[in-house]
Structures are given as structure tokens and as C-alpha cells.
CSV table of N, CA and C in Angstrom, one decimal:
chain,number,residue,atom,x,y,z
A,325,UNK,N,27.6,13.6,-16.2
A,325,UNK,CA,27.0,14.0,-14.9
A,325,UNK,C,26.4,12.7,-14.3
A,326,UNK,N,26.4,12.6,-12.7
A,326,UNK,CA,26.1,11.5,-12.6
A,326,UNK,C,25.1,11.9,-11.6
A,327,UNK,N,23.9,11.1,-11.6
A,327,UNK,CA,22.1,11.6,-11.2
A,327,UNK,C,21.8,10.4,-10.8
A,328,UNK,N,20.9,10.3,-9.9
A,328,UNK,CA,20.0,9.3,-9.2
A,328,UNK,C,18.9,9.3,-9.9
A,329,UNK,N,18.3,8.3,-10.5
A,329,UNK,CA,17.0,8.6,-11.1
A,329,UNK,C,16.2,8.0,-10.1
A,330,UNK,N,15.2,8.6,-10.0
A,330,UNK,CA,13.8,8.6,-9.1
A,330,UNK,C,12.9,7.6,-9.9
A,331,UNK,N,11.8,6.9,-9.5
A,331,UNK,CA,10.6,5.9,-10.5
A,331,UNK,C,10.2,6.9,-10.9
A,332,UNK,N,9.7,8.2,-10.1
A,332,UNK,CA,8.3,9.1,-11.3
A,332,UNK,C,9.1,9.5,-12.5
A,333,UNK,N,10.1,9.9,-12.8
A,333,UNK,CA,10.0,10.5,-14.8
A,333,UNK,C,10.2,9.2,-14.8
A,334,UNK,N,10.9,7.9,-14.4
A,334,UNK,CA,10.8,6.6,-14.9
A,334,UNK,C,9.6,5.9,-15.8
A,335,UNK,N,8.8,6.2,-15.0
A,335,UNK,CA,7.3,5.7,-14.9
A,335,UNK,C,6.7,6.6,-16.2
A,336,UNK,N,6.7,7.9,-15.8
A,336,UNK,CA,6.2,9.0,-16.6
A,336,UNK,C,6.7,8.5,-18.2
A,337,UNK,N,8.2,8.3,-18.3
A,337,UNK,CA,8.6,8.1,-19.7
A,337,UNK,C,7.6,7.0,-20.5
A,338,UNK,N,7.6,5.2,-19.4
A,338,UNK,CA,6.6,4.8,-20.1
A,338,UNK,C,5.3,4.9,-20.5
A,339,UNK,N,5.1,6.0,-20.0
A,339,UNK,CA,3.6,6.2,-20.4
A,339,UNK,C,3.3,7.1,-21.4
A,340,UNK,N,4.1,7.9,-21.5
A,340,UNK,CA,4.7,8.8,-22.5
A,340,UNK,C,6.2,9.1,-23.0
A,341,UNK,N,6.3,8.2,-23.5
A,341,UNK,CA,8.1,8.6,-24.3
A,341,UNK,C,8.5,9.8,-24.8
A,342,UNK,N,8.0,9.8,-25.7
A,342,UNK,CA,8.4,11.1,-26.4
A,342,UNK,C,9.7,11.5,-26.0
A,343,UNK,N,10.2,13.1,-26.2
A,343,UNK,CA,11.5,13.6,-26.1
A,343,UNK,C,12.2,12.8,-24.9
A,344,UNK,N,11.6,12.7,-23.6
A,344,UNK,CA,12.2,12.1,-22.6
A,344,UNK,C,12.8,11.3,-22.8
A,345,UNK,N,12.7,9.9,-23.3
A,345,UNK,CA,13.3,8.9,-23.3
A,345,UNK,C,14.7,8.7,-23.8
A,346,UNK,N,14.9,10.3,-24.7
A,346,UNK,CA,16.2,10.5,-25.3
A,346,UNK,C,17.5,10.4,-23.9
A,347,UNK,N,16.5,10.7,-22.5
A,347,UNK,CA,17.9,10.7,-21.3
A,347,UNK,C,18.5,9.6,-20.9
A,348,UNK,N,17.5,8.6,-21.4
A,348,UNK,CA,18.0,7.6,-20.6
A,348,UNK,C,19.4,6.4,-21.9
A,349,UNK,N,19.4,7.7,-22.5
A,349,UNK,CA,20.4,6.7,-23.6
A,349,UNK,C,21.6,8.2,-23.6
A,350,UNK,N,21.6,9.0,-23.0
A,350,UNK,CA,22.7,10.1,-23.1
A,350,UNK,C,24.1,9.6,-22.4
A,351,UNK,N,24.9,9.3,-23.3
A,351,UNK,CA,26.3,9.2,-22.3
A,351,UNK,C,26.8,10.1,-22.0
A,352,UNK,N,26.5,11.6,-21.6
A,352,UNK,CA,26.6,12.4,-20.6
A,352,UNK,C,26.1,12.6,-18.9
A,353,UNK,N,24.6,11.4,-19.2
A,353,UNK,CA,24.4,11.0,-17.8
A,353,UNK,C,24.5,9.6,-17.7
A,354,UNK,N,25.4,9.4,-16.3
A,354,UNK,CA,25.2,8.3,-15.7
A,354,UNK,C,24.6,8.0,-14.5
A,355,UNK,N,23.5,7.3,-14.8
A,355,UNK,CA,22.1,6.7,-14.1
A,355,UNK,C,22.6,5.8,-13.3
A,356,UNK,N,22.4,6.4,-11.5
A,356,UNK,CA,22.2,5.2,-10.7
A,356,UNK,C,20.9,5.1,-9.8
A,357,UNK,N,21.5,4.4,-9.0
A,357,UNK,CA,19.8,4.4,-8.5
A,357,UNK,C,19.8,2.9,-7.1
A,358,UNK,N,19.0,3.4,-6.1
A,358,UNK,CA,19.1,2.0,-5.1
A,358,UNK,C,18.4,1.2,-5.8
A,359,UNK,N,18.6,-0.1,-5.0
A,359,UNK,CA,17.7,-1.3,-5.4
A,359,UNK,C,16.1,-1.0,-5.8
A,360,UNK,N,16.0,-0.3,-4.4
A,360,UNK,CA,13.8,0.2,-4.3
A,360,UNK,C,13.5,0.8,-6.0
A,361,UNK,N,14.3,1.1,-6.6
A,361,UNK,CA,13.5,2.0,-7.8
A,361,UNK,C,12.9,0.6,-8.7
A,362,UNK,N,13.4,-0.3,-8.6
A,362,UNK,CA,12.9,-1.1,-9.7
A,362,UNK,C,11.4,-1.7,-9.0
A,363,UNK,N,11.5,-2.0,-7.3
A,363,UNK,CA,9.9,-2.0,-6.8
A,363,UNK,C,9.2,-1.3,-7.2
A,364,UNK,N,9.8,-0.1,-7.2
A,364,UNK,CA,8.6,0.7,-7.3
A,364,UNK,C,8.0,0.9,-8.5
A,365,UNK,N,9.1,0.7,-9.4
A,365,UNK,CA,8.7,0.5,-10.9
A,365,UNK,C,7.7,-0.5,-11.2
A,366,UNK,N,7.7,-1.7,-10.5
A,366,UNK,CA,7.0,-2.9,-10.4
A,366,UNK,C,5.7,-2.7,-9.9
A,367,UNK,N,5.7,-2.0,-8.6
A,367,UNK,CA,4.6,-2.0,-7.9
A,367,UNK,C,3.7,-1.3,-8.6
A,368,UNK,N,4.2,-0.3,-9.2
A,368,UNK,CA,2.8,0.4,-10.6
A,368,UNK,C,2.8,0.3,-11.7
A,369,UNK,N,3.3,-1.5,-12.3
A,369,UNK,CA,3.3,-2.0,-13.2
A,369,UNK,C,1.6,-2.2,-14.1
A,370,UNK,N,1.2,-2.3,-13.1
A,370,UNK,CA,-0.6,-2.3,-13.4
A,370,UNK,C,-0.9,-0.9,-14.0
A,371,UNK,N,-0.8,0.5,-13.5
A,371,UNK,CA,-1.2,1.3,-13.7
A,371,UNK,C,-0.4,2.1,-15.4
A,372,UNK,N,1.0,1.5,-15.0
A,372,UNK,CA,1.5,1.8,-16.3
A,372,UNK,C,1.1,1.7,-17.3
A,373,UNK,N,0.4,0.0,-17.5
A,373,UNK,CA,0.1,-0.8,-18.7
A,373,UNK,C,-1.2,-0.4,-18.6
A,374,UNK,N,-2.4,0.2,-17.8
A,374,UNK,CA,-3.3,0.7,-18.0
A,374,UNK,C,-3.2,2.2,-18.6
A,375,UNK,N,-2.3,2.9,-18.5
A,375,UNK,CA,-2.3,4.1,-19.1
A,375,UNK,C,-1.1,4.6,-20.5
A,376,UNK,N,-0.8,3.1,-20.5
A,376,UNK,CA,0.8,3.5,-21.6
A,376,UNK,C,-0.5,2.7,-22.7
A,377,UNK,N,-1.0,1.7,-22.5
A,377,UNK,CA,-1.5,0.9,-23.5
A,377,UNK,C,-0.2,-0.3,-24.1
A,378,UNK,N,0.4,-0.7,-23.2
A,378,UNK,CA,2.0,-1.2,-23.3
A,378,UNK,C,1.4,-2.7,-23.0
A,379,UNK,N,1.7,-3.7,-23.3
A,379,UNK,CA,1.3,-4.8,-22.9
A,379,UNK,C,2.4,-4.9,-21.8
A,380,UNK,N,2.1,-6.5,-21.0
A,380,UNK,CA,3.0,-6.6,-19.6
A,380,UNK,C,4.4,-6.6,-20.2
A,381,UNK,N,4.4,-7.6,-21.2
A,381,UNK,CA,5.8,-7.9,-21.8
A,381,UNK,C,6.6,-6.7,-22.4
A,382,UNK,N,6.2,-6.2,-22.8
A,382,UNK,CA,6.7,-5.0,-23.5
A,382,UNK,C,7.5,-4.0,-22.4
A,383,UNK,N,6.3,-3.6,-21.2
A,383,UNK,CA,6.8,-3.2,-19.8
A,383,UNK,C,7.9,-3.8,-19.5
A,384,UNK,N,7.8,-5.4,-19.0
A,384,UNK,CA,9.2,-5.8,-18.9
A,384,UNK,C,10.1,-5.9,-19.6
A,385,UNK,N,10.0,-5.9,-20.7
A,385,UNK,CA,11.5,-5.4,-21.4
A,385,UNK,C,12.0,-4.3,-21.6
A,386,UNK,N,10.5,-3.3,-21.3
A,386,UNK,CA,11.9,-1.5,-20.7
A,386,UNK,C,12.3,-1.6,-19.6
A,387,UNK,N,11.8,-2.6,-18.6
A,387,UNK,CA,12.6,-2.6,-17.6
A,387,UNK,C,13.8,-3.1,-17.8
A,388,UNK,N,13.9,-4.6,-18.5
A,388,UNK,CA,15.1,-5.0,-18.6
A,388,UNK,C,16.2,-3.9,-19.4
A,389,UNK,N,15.7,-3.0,-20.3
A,389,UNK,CA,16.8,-2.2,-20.6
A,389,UNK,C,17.0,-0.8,-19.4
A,390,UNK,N,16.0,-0.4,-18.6
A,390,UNK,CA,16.6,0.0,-17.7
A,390,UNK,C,17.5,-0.4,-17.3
A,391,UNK,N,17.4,-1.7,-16.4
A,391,UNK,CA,18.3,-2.8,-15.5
A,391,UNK,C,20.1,-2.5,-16.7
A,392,UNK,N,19.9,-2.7,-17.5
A,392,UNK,CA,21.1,-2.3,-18.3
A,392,UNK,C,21.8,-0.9,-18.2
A,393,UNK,N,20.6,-0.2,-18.4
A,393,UNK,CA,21.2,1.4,-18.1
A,393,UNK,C,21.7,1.5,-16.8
A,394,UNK,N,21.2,1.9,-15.9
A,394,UNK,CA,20.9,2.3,-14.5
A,394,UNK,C,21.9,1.1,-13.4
A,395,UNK,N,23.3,1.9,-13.3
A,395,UNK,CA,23.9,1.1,-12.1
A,395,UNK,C,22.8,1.0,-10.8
A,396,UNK,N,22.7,-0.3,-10.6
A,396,UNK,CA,21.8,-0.3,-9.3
A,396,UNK,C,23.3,-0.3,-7.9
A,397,UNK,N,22.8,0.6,-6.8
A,397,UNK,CA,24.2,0.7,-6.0
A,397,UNK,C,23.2,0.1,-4.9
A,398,UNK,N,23.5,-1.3,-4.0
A,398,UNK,CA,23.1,-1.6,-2.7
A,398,UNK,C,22.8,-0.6,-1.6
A,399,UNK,N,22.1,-0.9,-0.9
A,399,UNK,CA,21.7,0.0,0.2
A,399,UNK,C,22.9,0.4,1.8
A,400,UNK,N,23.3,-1.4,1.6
A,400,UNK,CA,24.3,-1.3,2.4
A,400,UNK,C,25.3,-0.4,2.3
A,401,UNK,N,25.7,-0.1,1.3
A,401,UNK,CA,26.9,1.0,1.0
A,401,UNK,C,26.6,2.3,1.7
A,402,UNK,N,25.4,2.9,1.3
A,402,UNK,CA,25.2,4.0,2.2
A,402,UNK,C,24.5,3.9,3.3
A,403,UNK,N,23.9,3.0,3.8
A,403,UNK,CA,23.6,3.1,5.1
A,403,UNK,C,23.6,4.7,6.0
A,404,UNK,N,24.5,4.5,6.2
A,404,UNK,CA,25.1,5.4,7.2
A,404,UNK,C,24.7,7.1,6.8
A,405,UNK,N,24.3,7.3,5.8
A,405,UNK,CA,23.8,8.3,5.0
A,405,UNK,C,22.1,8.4,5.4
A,406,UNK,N,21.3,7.0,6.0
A,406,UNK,CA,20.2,7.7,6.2
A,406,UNK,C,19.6,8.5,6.5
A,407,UNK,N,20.2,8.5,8.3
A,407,UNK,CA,19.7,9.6,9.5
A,407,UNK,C,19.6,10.8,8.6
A,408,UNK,N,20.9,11.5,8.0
A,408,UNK,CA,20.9,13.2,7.3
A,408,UNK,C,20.1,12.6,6.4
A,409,UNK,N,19.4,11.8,5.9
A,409,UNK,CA,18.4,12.3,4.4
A,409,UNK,C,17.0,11.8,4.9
A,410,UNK,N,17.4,11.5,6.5
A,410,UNK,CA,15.8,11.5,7.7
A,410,UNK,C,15.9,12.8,7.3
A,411,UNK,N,16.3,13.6,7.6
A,411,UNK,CA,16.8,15.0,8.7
A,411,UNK,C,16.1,16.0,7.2
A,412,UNK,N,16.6,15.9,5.5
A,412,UNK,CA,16.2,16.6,4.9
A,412,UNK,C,15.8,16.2,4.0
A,413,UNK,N,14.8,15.0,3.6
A,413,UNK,CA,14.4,14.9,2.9
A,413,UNK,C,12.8,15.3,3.4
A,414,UNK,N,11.9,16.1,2.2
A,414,UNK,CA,10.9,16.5,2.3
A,414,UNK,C,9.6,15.4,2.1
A,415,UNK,N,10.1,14.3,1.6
A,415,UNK,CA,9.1,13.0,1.5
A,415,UNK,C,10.0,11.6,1.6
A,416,UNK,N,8.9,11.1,2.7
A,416,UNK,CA,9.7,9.8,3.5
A,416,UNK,C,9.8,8.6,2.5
A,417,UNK,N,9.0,8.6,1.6
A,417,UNK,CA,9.2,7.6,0.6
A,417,UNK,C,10.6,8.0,-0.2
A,418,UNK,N,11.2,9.4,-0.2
A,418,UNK,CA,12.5,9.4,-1.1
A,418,UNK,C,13.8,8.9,0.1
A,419,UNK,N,13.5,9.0,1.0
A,419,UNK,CA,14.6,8.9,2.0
A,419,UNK,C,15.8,8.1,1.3
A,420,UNK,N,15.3,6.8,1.0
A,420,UNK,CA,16.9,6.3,0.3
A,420,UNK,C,17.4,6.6,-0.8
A,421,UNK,N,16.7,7.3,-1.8
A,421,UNK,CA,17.5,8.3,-2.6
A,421,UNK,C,18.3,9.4,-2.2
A,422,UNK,N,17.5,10.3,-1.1
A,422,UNK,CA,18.2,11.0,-0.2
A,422,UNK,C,19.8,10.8,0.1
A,423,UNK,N,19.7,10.0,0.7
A,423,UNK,CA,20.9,8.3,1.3
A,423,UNK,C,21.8,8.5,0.2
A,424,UNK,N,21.6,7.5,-0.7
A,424,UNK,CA,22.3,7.8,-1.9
A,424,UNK,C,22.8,8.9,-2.6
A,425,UNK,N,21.7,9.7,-3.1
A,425,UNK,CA,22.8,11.5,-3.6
A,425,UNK,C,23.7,12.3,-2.6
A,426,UNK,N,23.4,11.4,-0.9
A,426,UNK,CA,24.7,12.3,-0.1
A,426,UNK,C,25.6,11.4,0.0
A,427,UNK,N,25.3,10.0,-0.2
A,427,UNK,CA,26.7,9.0,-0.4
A,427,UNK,C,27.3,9.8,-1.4
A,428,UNK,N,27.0,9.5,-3.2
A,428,UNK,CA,27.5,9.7,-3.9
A,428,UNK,C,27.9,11.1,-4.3
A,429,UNK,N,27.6,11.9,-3.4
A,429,UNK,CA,27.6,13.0,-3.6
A,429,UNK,C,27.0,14.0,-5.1
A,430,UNK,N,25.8,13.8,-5.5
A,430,UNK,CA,25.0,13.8,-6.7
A,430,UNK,C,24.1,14.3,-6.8
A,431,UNK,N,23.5,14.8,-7.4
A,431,UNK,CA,21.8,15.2,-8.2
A,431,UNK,C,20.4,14.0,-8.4
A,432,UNK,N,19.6,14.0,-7.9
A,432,UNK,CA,18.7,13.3,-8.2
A,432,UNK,C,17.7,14.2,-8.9
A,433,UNK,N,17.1,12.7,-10.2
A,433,UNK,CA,16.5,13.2,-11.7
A,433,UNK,C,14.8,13.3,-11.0
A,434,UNK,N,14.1,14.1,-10.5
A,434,UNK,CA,12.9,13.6,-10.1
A,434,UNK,C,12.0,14.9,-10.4
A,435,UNK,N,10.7,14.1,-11.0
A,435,UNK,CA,9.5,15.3,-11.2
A,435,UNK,C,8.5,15.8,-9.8
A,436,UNK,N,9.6,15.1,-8.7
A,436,UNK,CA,8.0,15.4,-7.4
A,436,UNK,C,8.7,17.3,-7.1
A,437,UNK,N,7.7,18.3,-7.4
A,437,UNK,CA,8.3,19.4,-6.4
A,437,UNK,C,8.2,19.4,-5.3
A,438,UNK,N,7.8,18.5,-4.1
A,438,UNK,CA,8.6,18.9,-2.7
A,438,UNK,C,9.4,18.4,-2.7
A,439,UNK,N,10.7,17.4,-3.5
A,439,UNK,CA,11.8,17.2,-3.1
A,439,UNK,C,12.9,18.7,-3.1
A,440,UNK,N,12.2,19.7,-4.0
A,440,UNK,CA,13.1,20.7,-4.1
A,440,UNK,C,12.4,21.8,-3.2
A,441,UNK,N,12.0,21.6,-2.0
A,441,UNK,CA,11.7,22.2,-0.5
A,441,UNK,C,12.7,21.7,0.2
A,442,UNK,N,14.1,22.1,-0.2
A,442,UNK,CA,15.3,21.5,1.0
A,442,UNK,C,16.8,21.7,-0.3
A,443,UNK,N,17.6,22.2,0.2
A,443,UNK,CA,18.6,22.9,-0.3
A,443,UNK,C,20.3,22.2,0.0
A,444,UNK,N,20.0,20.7,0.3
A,444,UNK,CA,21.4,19.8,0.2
A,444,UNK,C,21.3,19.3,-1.2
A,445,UNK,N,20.6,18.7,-2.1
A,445,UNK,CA,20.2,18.0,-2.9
A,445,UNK,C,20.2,18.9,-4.1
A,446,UNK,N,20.5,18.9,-5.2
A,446,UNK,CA,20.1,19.3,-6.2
A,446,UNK,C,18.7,18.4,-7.0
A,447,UNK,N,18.0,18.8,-7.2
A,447,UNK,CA,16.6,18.2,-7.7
A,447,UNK,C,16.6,18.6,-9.4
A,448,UNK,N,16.7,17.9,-10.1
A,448,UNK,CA,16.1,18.3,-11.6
A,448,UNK,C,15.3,17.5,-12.2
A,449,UNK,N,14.2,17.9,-12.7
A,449,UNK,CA,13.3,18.0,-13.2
A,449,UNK,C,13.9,17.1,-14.7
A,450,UNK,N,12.7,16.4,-15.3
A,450,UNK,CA,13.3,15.8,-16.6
A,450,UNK,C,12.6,16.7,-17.5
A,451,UNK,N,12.2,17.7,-17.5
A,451,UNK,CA,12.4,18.8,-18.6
A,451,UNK,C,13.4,19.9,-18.5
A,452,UNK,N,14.3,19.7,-17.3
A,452,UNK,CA,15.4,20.6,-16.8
A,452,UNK,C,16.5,20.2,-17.6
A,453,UNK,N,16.5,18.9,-17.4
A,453,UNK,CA,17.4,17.9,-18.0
A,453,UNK,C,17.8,18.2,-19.3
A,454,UNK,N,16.4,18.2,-20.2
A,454,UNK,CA,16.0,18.1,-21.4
A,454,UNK,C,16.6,19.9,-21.9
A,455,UNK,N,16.5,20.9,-21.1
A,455,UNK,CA,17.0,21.6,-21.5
A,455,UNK,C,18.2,21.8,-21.4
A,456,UNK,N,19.2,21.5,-19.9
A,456,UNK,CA,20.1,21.3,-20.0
A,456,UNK,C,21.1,20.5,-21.4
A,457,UNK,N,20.9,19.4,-21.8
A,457,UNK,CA,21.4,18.8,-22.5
A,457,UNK,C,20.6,19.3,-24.0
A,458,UNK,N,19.9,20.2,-24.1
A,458,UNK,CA,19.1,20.7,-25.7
A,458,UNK,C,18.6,19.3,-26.5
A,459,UNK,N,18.0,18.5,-25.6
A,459,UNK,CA,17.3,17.8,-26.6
A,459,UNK,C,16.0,18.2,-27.1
């Protein structure tokens, strides 16, 4: 299955791994994702390591094995996909995820419930996931 992952269960995993982390190593899903996910991963690089107890370095090298997992797909490619994920996405900060799951025609992995206030998109949950796949 192929899924957009969102930063929040991103984020969430490092602060808490546990079962979660088993998705991001499933070769049943393939993880992509726009450029922005790794900012954003960045940009609450502080709050992470204040609440994971993760040192910086540590942080950055689950990112770097993200960066391994997670096809990053340019923005350019979907462009043309933003206006319709203006039109339904329920929060303006997901918009280029939006973009991308109607490019790719796909599911995005995300814990926010208002993305699933809108019925183009499939939205799953990383405990959805987790049951889907019976980890």
C-alpha cells in the first residue's frame, strides 16, 4: 500500500516508539511524502528532544533513516493538484499532502482528526494502520 506520511505520527513515534515504529519498516507500506515533511520534522526538533529525552544526534539519525525510508516526491510534480486539495482539505497546513494523495492517487498516514472532515482522501490513523497490518 502506498501512503503519504504526515510529520504528526512521525513526530509522535519519536517520542514514543513503541509498536508504532514497527510501520515504518513494513514492506507492505510504501512511504512517500513532499519535501515539507522533513521541515516540519525539523522545525519541532526542539520539542521532540525535550519530550523523547533523545539527544539532537540521535534525532538526527532517525531522521536520516527516515530520509532512507520515505520516497521524498518534489512539489513540482504535483503542482497542478493544489487548487482541488485548496478546495478539500480541512487544514491549510496539510494542503500539499492534499496535492500529493490526489497526484498519487493514495491514502495519507495522519493522527490530526479534521483531515478526516472531507471524503476524497482516505485518512488513517497510525493505530488503524497498526490494526490493519496486526502488529
Amino acid at each position: 500500500m502506498q501512503i503519504i506520511a504526515d510529520a504528526n505520527p512521525l513526530i509522535s513515534i519519536l517520542i514514543k516508539p513503541d509498536r508504532p515504529i514497527l510501520l515504518l519498516f513494513l514492506e507492505e507500506l510504501e512511504l512517500v511524502a513532499p519535501e515539507l515533511l522533513f521541515e516540519e520534522i525539523r522545525d519541532n526538533k526542539d520539542m521532540i528532544i525535550e519530550k523523547s529525552k533523545l539527544t539532537e544526534k540521535e534525532v538526527e539519525d532517525f531522521i536520516d533513516v527516515l530520509k532512507d525510508r520515505i520516497k521524498v516526491v518534489p512539489e513540482e510534480l504535483f503542482l497542478n493538484y493544489r487548487e482541488k486539495a485548496e478546495d478539500i482539505c480541512p487544514h491549510k497546513k496539510d494542503i500539499t499532502y492534499f496535492a500529493l494523495a490526489l497526484f498519487l492517487k493514495c491514502h495519507i498516514w495522519s493522527n490530526e482528526k479534521r483531515l478526516k472532515e472531507q471524503d476524497y482522501v482516505k485518512i488513517y490513523t497510525t493505530y488503524e494502520l497498526i490494526e490493519l497490518f496486526g502488529i
